[in-house]
Tab-separated table of C-alpha atoms and ligand atoms in Angstrom:
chain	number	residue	atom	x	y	z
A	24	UNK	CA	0.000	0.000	0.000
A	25	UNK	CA	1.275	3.336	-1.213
A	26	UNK	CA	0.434	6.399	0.684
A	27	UNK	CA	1.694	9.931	1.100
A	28	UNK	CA	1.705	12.122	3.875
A	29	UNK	CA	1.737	16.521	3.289
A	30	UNK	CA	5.187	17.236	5.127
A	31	UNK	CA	6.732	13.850	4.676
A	32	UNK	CA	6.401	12.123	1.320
A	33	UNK	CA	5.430	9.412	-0.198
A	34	UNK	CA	5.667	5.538	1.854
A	35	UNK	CA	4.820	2.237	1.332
A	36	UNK	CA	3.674	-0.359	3.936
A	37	UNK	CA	4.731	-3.564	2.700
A	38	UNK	CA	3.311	-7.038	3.343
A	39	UNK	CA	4.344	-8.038	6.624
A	40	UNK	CA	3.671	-4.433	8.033
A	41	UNK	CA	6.559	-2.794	7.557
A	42	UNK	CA	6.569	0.801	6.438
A	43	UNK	CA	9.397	2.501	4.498
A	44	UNK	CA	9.758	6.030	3.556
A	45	UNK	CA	10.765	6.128	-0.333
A	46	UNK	CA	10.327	9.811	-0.956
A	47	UNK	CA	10.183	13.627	0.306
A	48	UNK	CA	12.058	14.767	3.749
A	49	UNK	CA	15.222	13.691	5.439
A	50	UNK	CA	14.573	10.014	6.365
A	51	UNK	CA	13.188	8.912	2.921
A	52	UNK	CA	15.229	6.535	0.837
A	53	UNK	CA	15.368	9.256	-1.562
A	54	UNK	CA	15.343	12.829	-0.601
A	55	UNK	CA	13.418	15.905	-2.300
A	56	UNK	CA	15.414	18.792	-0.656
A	57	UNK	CA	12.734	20.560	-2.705
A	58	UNK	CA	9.631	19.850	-0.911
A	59	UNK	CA	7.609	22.466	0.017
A	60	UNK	CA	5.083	21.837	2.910
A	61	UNK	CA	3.368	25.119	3.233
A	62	UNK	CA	-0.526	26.176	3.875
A	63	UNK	CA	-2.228	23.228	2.055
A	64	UNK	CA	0.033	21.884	0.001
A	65	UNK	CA	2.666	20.073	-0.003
A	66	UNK	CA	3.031	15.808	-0.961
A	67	UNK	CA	-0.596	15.062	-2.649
A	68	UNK	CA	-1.928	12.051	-4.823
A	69	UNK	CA	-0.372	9.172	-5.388
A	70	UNK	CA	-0.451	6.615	-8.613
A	71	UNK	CA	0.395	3.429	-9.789
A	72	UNK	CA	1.465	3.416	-13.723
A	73	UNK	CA	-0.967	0.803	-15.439
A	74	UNK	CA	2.515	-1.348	-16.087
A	75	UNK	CA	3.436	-1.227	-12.831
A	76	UNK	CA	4.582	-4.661	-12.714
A	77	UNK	CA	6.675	-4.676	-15.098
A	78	UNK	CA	8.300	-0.966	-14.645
A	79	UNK	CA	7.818	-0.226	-10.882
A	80	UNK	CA	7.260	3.501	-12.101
A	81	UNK	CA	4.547	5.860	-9.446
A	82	UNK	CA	3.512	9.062	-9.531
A	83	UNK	CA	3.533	11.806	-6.997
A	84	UNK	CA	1.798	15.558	-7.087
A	85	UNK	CA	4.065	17.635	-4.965
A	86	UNK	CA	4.667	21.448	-4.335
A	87	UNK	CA	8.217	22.699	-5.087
A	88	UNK	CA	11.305	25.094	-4.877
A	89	UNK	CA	12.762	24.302	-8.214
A	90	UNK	CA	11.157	26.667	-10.530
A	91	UNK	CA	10.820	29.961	-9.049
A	92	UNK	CA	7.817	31.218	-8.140
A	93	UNK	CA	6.854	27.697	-6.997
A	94	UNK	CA	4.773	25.237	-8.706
A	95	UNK	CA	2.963	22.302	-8.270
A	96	UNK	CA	5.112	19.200	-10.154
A	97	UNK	CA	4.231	15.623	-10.928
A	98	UNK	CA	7.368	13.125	-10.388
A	99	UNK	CA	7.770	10.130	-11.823
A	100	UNK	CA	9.753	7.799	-9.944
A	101	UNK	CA	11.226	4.179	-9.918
A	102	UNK	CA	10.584	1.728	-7.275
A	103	UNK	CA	13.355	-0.832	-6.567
A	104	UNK	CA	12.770	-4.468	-6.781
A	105	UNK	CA	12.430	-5.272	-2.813
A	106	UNK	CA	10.003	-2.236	-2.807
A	107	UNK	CA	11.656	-0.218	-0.467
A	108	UNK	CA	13.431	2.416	-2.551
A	109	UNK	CA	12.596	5.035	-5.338
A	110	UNK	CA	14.991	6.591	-7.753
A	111	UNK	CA	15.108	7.677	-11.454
A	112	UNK	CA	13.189	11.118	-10.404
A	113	UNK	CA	11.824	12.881	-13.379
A	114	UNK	CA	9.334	15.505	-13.225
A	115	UNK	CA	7.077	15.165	-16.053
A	116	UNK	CA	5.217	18.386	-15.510
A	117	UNK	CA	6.646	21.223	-13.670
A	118	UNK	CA	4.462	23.969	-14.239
A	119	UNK	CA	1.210	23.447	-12.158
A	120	UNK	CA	0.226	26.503	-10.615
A	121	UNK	CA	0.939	26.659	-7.094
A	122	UNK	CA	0.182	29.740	-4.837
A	123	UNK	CA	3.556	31.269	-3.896
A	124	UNK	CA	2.293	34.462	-1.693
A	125	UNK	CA	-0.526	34.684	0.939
A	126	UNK	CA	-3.292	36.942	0.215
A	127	UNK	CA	-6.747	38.124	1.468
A	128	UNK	CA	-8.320	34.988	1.152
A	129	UNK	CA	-5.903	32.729	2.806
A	130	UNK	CA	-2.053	31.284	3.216
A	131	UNK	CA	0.555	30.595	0.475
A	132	UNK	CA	-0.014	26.782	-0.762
A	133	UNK	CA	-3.749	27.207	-0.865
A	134	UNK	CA	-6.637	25.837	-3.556
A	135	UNK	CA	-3.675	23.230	-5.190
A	136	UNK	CA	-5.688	20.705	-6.135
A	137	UNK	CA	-3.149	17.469	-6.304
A	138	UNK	CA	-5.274	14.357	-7.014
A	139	UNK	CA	-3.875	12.192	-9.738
A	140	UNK	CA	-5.388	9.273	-11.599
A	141	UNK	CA	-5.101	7.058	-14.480
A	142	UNK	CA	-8.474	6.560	-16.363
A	143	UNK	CA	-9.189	3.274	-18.083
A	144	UNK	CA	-7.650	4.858	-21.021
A	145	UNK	CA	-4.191	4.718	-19.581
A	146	UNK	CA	-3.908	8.324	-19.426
A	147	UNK	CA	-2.703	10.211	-16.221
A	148	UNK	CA	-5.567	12.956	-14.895
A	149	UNK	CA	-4.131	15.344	-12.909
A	150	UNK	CA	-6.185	18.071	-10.882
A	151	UNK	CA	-5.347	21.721	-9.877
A	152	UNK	CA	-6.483	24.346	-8.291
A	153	UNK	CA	-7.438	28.380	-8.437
A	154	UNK	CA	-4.769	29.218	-5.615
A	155	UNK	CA	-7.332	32.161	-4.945
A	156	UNK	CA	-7.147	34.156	-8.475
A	157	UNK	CA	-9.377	35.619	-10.006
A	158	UNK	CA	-8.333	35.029	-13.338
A	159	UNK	CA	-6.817	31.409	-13.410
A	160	UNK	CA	-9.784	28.734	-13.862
A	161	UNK	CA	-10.258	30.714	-17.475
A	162	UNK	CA	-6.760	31.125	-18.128
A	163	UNK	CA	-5.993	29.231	-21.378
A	164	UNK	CA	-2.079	29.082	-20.098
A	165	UNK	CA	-1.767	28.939	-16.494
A	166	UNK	CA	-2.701	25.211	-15.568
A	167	UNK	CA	-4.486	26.101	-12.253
A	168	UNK	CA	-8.127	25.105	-12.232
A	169	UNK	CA	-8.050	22.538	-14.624
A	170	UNK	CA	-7.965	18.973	-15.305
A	171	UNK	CA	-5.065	18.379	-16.757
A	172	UNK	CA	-4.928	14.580	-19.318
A	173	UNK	CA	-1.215	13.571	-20.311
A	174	UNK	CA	1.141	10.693	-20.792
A	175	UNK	CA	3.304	8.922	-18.517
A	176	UNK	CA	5.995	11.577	-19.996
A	177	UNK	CA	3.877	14.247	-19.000
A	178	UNK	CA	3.187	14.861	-23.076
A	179	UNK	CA	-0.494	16.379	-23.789
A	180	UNK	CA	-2.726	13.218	-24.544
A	181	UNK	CA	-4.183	12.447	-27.604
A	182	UNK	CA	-7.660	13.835	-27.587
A	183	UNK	CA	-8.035	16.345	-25.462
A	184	UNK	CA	-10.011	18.758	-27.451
A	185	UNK	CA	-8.422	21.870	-25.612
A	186	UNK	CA	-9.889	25.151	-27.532
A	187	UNK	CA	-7.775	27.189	-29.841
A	188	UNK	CA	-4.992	29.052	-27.838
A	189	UNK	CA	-5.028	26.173	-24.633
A	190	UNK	CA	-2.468	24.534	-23.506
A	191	UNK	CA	-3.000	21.170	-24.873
A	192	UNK	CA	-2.564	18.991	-22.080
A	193	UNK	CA	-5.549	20.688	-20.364
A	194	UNK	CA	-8.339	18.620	-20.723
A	195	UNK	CA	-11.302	20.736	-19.039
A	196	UNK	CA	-10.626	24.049	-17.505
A	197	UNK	CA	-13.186	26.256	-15.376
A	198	UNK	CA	-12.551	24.186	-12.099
A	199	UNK	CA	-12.635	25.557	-8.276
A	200	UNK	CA	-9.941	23.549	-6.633
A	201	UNK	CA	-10.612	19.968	-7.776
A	202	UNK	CA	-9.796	16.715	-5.138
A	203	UNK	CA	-11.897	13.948	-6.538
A	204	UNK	CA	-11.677	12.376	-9.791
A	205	UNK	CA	-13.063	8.882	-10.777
A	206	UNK	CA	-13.876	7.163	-13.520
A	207	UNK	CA	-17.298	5.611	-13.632
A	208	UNK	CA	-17.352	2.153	-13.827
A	209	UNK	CA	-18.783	0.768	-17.612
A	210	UNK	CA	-18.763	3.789	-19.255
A	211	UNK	CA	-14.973	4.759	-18.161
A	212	UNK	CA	-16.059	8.352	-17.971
A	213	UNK	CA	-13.902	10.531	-15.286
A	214	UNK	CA	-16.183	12.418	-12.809
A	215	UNK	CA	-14.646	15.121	-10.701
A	216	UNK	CA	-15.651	16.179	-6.966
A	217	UNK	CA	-15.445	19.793	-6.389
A	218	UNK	CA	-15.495	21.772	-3.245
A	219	UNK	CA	-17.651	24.301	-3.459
A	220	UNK	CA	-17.083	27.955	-1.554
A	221	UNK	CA	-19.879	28.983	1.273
A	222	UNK	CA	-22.450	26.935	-1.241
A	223	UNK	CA	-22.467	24.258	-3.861
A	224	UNK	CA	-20.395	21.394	-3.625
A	225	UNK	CA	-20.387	19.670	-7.468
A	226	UNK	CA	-19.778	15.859	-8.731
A	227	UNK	CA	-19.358	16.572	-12.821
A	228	UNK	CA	-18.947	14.453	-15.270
A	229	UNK	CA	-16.246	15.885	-17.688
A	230	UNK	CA	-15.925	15.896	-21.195
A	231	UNK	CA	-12.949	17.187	-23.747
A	232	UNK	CA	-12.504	20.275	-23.521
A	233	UNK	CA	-15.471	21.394	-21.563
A	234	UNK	CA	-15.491	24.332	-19.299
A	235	UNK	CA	-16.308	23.908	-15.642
A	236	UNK	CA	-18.100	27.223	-15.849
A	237	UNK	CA	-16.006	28.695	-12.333
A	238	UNK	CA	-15.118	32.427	-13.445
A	239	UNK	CA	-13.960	33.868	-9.711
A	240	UNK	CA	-13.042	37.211	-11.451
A	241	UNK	CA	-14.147	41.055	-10.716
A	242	UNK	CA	-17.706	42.010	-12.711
A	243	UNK	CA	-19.705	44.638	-12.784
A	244	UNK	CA	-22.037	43.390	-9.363
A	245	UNK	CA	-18.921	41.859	-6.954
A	246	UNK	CA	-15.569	43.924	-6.883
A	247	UNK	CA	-13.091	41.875	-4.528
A	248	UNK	CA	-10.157	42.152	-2.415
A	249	UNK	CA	-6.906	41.040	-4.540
A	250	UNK	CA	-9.795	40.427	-7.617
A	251	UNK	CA	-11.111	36.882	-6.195
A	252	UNK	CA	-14.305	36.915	-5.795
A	253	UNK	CA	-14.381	32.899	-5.104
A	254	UNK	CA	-15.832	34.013	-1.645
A	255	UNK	CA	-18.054	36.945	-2.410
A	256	UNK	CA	-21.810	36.651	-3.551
A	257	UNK	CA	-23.730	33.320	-3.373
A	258	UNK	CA	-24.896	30.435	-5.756
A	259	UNK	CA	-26.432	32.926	-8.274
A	260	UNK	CA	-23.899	35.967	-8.298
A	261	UNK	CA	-20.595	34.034	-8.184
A	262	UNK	CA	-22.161	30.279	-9.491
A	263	UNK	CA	-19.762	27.239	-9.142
A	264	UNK	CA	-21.170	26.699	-12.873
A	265	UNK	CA	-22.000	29.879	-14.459
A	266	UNK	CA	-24.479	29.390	-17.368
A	267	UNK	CA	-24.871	32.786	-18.441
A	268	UNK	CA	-21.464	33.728	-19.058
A	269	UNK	CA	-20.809	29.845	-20.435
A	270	UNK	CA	-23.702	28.282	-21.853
A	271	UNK	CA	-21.459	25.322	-22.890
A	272	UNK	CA	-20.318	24.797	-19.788
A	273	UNK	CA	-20.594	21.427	-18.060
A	274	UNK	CA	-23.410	20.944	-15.860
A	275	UNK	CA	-22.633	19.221	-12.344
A	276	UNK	CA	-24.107	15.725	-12.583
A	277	UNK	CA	-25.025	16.177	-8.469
A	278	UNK	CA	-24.529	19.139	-6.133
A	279	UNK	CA	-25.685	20.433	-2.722
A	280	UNK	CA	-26.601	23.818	-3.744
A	281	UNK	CA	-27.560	25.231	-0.385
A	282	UNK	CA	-24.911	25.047	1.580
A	283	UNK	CA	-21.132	23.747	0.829
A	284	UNK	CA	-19.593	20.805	3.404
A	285	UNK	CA	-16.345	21.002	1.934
A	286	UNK	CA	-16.525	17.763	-0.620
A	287	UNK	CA	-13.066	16.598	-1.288
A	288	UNK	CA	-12.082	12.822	-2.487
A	289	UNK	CA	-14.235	10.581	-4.284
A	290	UNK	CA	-14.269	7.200	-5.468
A	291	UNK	CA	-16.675	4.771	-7.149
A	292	UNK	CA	-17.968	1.616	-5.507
A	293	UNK	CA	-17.443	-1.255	-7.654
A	294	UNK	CA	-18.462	-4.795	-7.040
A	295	UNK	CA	-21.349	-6.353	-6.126
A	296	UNK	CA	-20.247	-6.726	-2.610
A	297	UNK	CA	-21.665	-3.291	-1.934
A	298	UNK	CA	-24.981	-4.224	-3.145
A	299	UNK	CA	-27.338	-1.668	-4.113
A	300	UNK	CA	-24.405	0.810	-3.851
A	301	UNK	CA	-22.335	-0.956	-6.422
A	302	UNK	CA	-21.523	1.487	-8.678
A	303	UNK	CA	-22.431	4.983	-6.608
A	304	UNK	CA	-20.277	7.526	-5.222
A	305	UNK	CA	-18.247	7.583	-2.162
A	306	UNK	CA	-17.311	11.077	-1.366
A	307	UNK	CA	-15.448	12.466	1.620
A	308	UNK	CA	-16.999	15.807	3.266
A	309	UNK	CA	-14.913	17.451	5.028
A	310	UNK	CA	-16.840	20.416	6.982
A	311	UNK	CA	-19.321	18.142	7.665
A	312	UNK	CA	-16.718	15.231	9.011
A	313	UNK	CA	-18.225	12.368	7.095
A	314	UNK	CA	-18.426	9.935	4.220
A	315	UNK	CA	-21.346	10.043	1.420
A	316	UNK	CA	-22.552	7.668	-1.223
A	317	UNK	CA	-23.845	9.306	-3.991
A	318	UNK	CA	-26.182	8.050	-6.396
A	319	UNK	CA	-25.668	10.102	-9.580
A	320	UNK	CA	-29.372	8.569	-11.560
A	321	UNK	CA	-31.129	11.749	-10.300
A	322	UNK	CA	-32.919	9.933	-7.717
A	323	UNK	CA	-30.900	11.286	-5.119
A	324	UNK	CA	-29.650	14.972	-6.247
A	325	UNK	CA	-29.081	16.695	-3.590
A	326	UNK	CA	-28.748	14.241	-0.647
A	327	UNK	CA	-26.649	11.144	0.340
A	328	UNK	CA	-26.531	8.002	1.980
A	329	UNK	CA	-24.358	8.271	4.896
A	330	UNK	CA	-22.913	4.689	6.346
A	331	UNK	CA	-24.235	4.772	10.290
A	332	UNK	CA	-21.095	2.740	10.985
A	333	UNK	CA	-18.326	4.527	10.383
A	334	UNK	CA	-16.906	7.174	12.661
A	335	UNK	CA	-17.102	11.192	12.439
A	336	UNK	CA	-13.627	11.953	10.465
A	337	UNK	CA	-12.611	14.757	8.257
A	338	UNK	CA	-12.161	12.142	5.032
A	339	UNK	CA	-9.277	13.106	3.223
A	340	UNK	CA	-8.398	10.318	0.740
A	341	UNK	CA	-10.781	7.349	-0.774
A	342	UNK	CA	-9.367	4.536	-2.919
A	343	UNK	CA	-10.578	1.176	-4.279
A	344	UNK	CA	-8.460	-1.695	-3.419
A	345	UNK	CA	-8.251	-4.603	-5.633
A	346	UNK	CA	-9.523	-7.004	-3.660
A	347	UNK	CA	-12.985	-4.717	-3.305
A	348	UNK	CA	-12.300	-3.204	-0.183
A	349	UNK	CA	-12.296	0.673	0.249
A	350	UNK	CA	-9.040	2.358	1.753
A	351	UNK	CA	-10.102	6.003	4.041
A	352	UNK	CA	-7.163	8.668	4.921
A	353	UNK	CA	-8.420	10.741	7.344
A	354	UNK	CA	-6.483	13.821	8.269
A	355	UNK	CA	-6.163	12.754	11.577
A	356	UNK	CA	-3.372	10.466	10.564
A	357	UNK	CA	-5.260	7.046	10.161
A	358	UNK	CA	-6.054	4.452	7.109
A	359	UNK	CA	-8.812	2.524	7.690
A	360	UNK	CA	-9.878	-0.160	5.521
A	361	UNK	CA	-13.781	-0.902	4.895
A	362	UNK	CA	-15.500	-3.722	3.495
A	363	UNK	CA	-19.246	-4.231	2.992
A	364	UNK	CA	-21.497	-6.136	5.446
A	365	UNK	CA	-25.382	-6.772	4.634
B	20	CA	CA1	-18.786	23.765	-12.146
């Protein structure tokens, strides 16, 4: 089991229990002198290339010193054969937006984003964040508030469908500060989990190129400190999906609009273990200290099932284990492992 930790790195807890360090602070088999931990960011999502058994290759999302101002990187890395070192480092993307000085609205490091994720199509989807700016989610260039869809290089993938003038590894744009993505199981499409300001959490389903429809800029009703208006105004003057300015833009498959809990990592339940939940969406909420299963047929917009049996948390990590089971990082420091009971 790979996990990473904000101001440590990446580990790996082995069969027999045993947990090694491979990557980030003094201590790690292999050291990132570069590492920033600051605000919210720091070591993020974790993933396993789809040849992982034959190339022992992962993936971390990590904030760093080596490109001044700081960005957001992904690293490739190179586990050795006993599983308890990394090497070969290469950072296949380097420019991810990263928040370098505080503002207004909060510390440096914030609104990063960081999950990553390979979709069924072998492609890596990587997720950013606004980093409270006004002007980023729309930017065509700066790869903050995005979805981002590349190779195991880091190389734009084929298909992306970025418009004219986009950076072509950017395979939807218009996003808040994204920390779920999932692909739904049988039609492979990725679904994102977004956590909404003072209202609307969204799940959307993404397509190429599509706009998320978040705009956090200065206009003509809101006029904001530092020109982020990503906490000013309410569900109609400062919409997580604004239709009027973006009638293209993709419409959230499920969201709270009332009130925002702070929705961060999602994962589908697949299997038919989990019964009549085989197939929804298990998203962490934050705020609100608690797990959700979302069922995205329009039966249940708006509301979720909450499992009576497991404990208050804030939920900061959900994965799918291959034998069925579902992994919980909680920011408390824990990793629980769930199975279903009927
Ligand atoms: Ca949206």
């Amino acid at each position: 089991m790979l996990f990473t930790e904000k101001c440590r790195g990446l580990s790996i807890r082995t069969a027999d229990g045993t947990i090694t360090r491979l990557f980030g602070t003094a201590g790690s088999a292999l050291v990132a002198p570069d590492l920033v931990c600051q605000g919210q960011s720091g070591v993020h999502g974790v993933a396993l290339d789809p040849d992982f058994a034959s190339n022992r290759r992962v993936y971390v999302y990590m904030a760093s010193t080596l490109s001044p101002p700081r960005t957001n990187r992904v690293v490739r890395l190179v586990l050795g054969p006993d599983l308890r070192s990394a090497s070969s480092r290469n950072d296949i993307i380097t420019d991810l937006a990263f928040k370098d000085a505080g503002n207004t609205h909060g510390s440096p490091g914030a609104h990063s984003g960081g999950r990553i994720r390979f979709g069924p199509d072998r492609f890596l989807y990587v997720t950013t964040g606004d980093n409270h700016n006004g002007t980023i989610p729309q930017s065509p260039t700066v790869l903050g508030g995005k979805v981002l869809r590349v190779t195991t290089d880091g190389a734009a993938a084929p298909g992306n469908s970025a418009p004219t003038g986009f950076d072509p590894r950017i395979f939807t744009y218009g996003h808040r500060n994204v920390q779920g993505i999932d692909f739904r199981p049988g039609s492979g499409v990725p679904y994102v989990a977004e956590h909404g300001p003072n209202h609307s959490d969204e799940v959307t389903a993404l397509r190429a190129g599509g706009n998320g429809g978040w705009d956090p800029k200065n206009r003509s009703s809101l006029t904001c400190a530092d020109g982020y208006c990503g906490y000013a105004g309410n569900a109609t003057s400062m919409p997580m999906t604004d239709t009027q300015r973006f009638p293209d833009a993709m419409r959230p498959a499920w969201t709270n609009n009332g009130s925002s809990q702070g929705m961060g990592p999602a994962t589908f339940l697949v299997g038919e273990q989990w019964g009549a939940w085989n197939g929804r969406l298990a998203v962490g909420i934050m705020a609100g200290n608690r797990l959700d299963i979302l069922a995205l047929d329009n039966s249940g917009v708006g509301s979720g099932t909450t499992p009576p049996a497991l404990p208050s948390a804030r939920y900061r990590a959900l994965t799918l284990a291959a034998d069925g089971s579902l992994y919980i990082a909680t920011d408390a420091g824990e990793i629980w492992r769930v199975t279903a009971s009927r």
